[in-house]
Coordinates of C-alpha atoms and ligand atoms in Angstrom, one line a residue:
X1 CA 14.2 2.5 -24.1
X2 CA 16.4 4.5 -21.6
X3 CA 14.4 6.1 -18.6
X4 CA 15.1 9.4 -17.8
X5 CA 14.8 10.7 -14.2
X6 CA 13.4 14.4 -13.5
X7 CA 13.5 16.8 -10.7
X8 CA 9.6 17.9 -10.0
X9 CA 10.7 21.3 -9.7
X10 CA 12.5 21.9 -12.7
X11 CA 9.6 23.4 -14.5
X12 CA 11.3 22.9 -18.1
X13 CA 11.1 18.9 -17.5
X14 CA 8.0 19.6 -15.8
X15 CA 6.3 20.3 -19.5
X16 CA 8.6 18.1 -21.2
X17 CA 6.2 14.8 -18.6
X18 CA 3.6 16.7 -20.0
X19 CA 4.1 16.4 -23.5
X20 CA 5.0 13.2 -23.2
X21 CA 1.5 12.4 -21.8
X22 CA 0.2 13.9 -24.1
X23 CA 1.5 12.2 -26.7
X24 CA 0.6 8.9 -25.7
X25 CA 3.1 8.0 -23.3
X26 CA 3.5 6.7 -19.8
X27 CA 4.9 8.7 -16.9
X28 CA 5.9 7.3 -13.5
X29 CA 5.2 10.5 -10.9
X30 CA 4.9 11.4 -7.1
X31 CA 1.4 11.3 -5.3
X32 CA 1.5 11.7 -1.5
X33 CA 0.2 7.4 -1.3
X34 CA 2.7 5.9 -3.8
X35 CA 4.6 6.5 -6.8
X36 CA 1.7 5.8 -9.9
X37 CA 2.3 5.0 -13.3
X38 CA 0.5 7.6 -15.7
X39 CA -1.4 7.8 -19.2
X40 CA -4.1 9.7 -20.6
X41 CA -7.6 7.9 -19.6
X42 CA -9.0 8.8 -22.7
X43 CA -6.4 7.4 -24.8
X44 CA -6.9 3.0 -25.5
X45 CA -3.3 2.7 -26.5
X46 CA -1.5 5.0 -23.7
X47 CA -3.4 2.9 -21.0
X48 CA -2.3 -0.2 -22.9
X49 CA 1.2 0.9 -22.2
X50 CA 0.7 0.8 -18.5
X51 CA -0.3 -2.7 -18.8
X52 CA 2.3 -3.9 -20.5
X53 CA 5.2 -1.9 -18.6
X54 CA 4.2 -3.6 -15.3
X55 CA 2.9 -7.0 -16.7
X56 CA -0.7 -6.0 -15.0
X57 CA -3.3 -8.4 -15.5
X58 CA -5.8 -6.7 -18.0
X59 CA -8.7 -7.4 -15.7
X60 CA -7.5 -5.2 -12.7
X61 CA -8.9 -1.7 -13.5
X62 CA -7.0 1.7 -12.6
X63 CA -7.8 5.0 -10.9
X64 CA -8.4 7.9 -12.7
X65 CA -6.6 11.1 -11.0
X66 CA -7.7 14.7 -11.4
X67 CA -6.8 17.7 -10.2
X68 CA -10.2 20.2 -9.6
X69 CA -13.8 18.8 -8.9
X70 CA -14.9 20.0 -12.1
X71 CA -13.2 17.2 -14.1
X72 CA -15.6 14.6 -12.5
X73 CA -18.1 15.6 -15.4
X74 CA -16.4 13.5 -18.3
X75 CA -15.2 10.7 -15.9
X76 CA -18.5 9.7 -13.9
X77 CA -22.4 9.6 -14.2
X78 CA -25.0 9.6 -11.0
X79 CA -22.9 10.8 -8.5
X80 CA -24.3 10.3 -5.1
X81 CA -25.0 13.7 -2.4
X82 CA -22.6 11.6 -0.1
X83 CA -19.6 11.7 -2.4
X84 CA -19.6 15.8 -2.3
X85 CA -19.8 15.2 1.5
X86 CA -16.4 13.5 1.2
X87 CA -15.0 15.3 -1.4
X88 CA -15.5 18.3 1.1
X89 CA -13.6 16.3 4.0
X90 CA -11.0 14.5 2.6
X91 CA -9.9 15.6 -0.7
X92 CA -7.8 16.8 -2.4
X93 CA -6.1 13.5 -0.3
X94 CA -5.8 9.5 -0.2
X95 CA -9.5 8.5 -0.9
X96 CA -10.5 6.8 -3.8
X97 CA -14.2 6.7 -5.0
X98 CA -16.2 4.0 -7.0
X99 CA -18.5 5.9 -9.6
X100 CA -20.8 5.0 -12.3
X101 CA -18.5 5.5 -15.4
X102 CA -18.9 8.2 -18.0
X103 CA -19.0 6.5 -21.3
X104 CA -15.8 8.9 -22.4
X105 CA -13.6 6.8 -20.0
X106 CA -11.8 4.2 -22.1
X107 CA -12.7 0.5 -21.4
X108 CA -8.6 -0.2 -21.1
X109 CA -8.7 1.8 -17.3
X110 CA -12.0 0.2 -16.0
X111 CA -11.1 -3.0 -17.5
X112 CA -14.9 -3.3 -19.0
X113 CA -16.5 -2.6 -15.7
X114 CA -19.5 0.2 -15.5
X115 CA -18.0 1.9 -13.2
X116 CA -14.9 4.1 -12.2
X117 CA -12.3 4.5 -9.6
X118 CA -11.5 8.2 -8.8
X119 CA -9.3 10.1 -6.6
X120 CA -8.0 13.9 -6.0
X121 CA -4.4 13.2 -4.9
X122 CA -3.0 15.8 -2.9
X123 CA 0.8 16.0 -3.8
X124 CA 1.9 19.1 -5.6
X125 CA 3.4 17.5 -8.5
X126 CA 0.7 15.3 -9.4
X127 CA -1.6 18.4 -9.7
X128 CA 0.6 19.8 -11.7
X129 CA 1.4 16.9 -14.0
X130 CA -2.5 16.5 -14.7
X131 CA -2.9 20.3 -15.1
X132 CA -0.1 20.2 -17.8
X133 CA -1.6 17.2 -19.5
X134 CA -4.9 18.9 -19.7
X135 CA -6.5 15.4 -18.6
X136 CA -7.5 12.8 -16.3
X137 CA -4.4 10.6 -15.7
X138 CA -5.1 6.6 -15.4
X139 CA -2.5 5.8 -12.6
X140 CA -1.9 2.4 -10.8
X141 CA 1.1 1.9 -8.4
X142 CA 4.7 2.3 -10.5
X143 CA 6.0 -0.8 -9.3
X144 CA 6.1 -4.5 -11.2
X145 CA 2.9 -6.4 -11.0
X146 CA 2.5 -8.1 -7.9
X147 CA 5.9 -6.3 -6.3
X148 CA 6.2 -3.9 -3.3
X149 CA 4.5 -0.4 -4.3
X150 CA 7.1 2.4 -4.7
X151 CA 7.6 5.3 -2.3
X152 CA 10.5 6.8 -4.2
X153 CA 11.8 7.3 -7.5
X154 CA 14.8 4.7 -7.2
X155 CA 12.2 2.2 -6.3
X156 CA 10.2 3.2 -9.6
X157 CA 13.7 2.8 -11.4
X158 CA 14.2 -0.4 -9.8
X159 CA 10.5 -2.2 -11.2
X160 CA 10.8 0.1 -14.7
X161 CA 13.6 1.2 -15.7
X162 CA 14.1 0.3 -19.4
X163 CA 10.5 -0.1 -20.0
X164 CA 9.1 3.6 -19.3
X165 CA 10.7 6.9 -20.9
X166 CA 10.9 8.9 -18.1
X167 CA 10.2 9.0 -14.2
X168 CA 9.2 12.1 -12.4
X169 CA 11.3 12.4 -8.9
X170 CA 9.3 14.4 -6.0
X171 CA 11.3 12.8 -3.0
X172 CA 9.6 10.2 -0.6
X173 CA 5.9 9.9 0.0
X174 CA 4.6 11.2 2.8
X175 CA 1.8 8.6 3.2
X176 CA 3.5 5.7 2.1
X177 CA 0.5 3.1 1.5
X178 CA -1.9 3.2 -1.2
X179 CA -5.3 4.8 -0.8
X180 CA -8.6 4.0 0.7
X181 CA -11.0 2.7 -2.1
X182 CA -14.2 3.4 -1.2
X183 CA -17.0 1.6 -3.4
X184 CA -20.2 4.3 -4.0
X185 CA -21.6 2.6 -6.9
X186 CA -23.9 0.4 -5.4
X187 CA -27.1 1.4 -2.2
X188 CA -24.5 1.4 0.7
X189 CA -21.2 2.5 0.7
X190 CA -18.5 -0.4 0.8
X191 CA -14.9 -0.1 2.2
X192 CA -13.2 -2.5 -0.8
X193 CA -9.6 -1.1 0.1
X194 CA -8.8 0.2 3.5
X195 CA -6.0 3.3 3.8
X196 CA -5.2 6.3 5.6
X197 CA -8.7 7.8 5.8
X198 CA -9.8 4.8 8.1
X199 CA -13.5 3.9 8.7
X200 CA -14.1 6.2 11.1
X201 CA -13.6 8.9 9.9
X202 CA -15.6 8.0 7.0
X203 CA -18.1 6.5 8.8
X204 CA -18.3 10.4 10.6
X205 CA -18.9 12.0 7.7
X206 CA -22.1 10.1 5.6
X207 CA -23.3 8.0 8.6
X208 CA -23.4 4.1 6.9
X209 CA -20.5 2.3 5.7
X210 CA -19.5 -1.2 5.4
X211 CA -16.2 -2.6 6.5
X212 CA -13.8 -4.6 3.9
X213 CA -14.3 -7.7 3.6
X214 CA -10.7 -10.1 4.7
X215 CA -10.8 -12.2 1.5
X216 CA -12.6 -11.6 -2.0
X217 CA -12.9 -15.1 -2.0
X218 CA -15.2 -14.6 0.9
X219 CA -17.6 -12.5 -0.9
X220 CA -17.4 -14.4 -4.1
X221 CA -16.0 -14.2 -7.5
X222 CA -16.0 -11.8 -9.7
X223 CA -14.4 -10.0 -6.5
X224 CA -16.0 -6.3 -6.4
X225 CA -12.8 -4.8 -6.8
X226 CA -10.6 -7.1 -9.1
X227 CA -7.4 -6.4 -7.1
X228 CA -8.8 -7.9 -4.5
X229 CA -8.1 -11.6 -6.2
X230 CA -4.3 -11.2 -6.7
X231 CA -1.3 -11.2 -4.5
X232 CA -0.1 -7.7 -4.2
X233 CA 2.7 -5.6 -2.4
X234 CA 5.2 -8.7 -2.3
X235 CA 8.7 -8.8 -1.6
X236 CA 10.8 -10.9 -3.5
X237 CA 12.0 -13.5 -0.6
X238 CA 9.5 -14.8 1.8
X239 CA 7.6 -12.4 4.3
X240 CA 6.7 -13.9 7.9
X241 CA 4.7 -11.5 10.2
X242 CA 4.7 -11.3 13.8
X243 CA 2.7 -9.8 16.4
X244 CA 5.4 -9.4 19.0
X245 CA 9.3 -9.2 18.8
X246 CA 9.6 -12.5 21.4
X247 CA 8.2 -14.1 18.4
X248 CA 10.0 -12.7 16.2
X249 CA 13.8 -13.7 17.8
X250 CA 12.7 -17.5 17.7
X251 CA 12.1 -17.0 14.3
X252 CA 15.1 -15.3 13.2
X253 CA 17.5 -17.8 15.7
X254 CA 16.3 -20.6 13.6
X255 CA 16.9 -19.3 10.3
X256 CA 20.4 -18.4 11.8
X257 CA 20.7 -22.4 12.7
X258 CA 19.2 -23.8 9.3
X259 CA 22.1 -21.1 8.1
X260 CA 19.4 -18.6 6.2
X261 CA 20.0 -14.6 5.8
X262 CA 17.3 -13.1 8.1
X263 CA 16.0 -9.6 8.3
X264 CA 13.2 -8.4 11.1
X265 CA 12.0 -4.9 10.9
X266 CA 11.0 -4.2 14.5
X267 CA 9.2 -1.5 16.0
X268 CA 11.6 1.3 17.4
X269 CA 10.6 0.2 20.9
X270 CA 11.1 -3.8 20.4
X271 CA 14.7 -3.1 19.0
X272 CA 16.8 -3.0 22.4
X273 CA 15.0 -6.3 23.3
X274 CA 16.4 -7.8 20.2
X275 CA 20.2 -7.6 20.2
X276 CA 22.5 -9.2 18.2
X277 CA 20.3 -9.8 15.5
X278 CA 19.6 -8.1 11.9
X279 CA 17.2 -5.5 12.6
X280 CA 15.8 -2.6 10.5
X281 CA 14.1 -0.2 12.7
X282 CA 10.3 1.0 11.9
X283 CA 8.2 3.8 14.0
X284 CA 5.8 2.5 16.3
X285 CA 3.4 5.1 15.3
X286 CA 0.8 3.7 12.4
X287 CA 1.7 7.0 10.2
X288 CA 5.4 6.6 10.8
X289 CA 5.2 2.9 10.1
X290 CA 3.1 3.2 6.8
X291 CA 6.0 5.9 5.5
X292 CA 8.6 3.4 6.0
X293 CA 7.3 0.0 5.7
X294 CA 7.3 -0.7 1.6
X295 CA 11.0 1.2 1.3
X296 CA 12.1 -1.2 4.3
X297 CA 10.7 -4.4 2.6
X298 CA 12.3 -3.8 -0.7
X299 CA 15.6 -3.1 1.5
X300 CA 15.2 -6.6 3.4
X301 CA 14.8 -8.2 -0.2
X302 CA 18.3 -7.3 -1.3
X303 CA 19.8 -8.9 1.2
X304 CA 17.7 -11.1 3.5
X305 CA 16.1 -15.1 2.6
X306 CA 13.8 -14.4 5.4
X307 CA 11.7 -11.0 6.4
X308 CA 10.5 -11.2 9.7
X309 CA 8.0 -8.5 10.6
X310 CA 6.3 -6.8 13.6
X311 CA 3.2 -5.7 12.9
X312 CA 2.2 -2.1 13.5
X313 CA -0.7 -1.8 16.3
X314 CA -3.8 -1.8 14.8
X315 CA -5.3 1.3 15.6
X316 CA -6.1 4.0 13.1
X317 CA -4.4 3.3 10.1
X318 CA -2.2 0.4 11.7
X319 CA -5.4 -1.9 10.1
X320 CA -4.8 -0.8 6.4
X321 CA -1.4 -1.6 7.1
X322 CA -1.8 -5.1 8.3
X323 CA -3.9 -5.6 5.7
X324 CA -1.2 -5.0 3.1
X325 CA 1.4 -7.1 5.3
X326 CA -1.3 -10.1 5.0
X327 CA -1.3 -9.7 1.3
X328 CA 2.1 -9.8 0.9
X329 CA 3.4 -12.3 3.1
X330 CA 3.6 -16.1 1.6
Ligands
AMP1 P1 -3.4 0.2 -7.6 O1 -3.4 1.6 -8.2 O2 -2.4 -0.7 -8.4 O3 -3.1 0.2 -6.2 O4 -4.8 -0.5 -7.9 C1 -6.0 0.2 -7.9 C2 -7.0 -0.5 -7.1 O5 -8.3 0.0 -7.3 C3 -7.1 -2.0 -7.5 O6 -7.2 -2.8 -6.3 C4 -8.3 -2.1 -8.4 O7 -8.9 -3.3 -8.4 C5 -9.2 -1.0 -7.7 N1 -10.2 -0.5 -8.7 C6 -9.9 0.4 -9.7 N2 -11.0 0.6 -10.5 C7 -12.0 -0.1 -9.9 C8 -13.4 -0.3 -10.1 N3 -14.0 0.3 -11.1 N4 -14.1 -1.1 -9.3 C9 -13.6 -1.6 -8.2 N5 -12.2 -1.5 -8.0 C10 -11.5 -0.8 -8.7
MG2 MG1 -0.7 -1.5 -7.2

C-alpha cells in the first residue's frame, strides 16, 4: 500500500480523508495532543484495521473523537452532571472522559469493556475530518505499538508508512503529549492518565478527584485502564532520565569512555553547563517541554545508543510529562 501525505487545507483532499473513512479505511490526522490513527467507531472491521497497522494489542481500548456535544447520544449512556461541568471548562481540548458505553459503539474500540473513552479535540482539522465523516472517529496515537507518539506527519510516515493509505498533515502539535484520561464511570472520579488539564484544575471544577495511581500493578490486574499494563512512548535505544544536568554529564562521560553514542536533551538553562557534549536543547517551561520532547526523542534514536534526559520540573503539567519519561525509559 503506498501512503499518501495531504495538506489539511486543501479542501479537495480534505473530502477525499473523508471518503476514505467512510469507506472503511484508516486515516492518520492532526489533533492538538498527538497525531491519532482514525476509523469509523461503528464500523468492526475499520477499527480492526487500526489494530493491525500499529501491531496494538486487542485488549487496549481507543478513544472515540467527536466534534459537537450532541454526538455523545450514540456513544455513551448515564452521563454524570459533573461531565457537563467539564465539558463546559475544558473542551473542545485535551480531556478524555470514561463513560458508560452506548451499546452502538463497536466491541473492537472498547476492547469488550462497558464503558467508553471520549474526547472533543480541539484542533481544526480533526473537527473537520469527523464532520466530513459524519461519525465518531476511534483514534489511538499514529505511531507503532509501544513507540514514541507522533507530533508530526513525518513521524506518522516514519511508524506507518506502507501500512495506511493516506496521512493527513496539519504541521506540529501544539500540545505535544497525549491527553488527560479521566475515569467517570465509576462513584469518584479517577485520574487514570494524567495530561495537560492537570489535577487542579480538574479538581476546581467538580470538587473530588482521585490522583493516578504510579503503577497498574499497584492497583491490581485487570488494570482500570488497559494501557496502563504496557510499555508505552519508547524510543528505540535505551532512555536514562535525570533530575539534574551534573548527573547527566557523568553519565554521558562514561558512555563516551565505554565508546557509546550519547545524546542528553537538557533544559535550555542546563545547556551552557554542559559543554562539549551532544546536547539537544528542550524549554524549561512544562508547555514548551511537552511540545518538543517526543520529536526530540525520536531525533536522539536515529543517532544516539544512549538518551540521557533532564526531566522537566514538575509543576503543572511537568508531572504528566515525567510520567510518560517513566514509561518510556528501560
Ligand atoms: P492512546 O490513544 O494510544 O494514547 O491510548 C488511549 C488510552 O485510553 C489508553 O491508555 C487506553 O487504555 C485508554 N482507554 C481507552 N478506552 C478506555 C476505557 N474504556 N477504559 C479505560 N481506559 C481506556
Ligand atoms: Mg498511544
Amino acid at each position: 500500500m503506498t501512503t499518501e501525505i495531504i495538506n489539511s487545507n486543501d479542501k479537495k483532499s480534505m473530502q477525499r480523508a473523508a471518503e476514505l473513512i467512510k469507506d472503511g479505511q484508516i486515516v492518520a490526522f492532526p489533533t492538538e495532543t498527538v497525531y491519532g490513527l482514525a476509523a469509523n467507531a461503528y464500523d468492526e472491521s475499520a477499527v480492526s484495521k487500526i489494530f493491525e497497522a500499529k501491531g496494538r494489542p486487542s485488549d487496549n481500548p481507543l478513544i472515540v473523537h467527536i466534534e459537537n456535544i450532541g454526538m455523545l447520544d450514540d456513544i455513551a449512556v448515564g452521563v454524570p452532571d459533573d461531565f457537563y461541568m467539564l465539558y463546559e471548562k475544558f473542551m473542545p481540548g485535551p480531556l478524555t472522559v470514561i463513560l458508560h458505553k452506548n451499546t452502538k459503539i463497536c466491541k473492537a474500540v472498547t476492547a469488550g469493556l462497558d464503558t467508553v473513552a471520549v474526547r472533543f479535540p480541539r484542533h481544526r482539522t480533526a473537527a473537520e475530518l469527523i464532520k466530513k465523516s459524519g461519525c465518531p472517529l476511534a483514534a489511538p496515537s499514529a505511531n507503532l505499538s509501544e513507540h514514541v507518539s507522533p507530533t508530526t506527519a513525518s513521524h506518522v510516515f516514519d511508524d506507518l508508512n506502507g501500512r495506511i493509505p493516506m496521512i493527513i498533515d496539519g504541521g506540529e502539535c501544539s500540545v505535544g503529549i497525549e491527553s488527560t484520561v479521566l475515569d467517570m464511570s465509576g462513584d469518584n472520579p479517577v485520574i487514570l492518565r494524567p495530561g495537560a488539564i492537570t489535577y487542579d484544575m480538574i479538581r476546581k471544577v467538580i470538587g473530588g478527584v482521585s490522583e493516578p495511581k504510579k503503577d497498574c500493578k499497584a492497583v491490581g490486574f485487570p488494570a482500570k485502564s488497559p494501557g496502563m499494563k504496557y510499555r508505552h512512548y519508547s524510543p528505540r535505544v535505551k532512555l536514562t532520565l535525570v533530575k539534574a544536568a551534573d548527573a547527566a554529564a557523568a553519565l554521558y562521560d562514561d558512555a563516551y569512555n565505554e565508546g557509546k553514542r550519547a545524546v542528553i536533551i537538557s533544559r535550555a538553562s542546563s545547556v551552557a553547563s554542559l559543554g562539549g557534549r551532544n546536547v539537544f536543547s528542550i524549554p524549561d517551561d512544562p508547555k514548551g517541554y511537552a511540545k518538543k520532547i517526543y520529536a526530540l526523542l525520536r531525533l536522539a534514536e536515529e543517532t544516539a545508543d544512549l538518551i540521557i534526559c533532564e526531566e522537566p520540573d514538575s509543576s503543572g503539567a511537568g508531572n504528566s510529562i515525567i510520567n510518560r519519561l517513566q514509561k518510556a525509559a528501560h
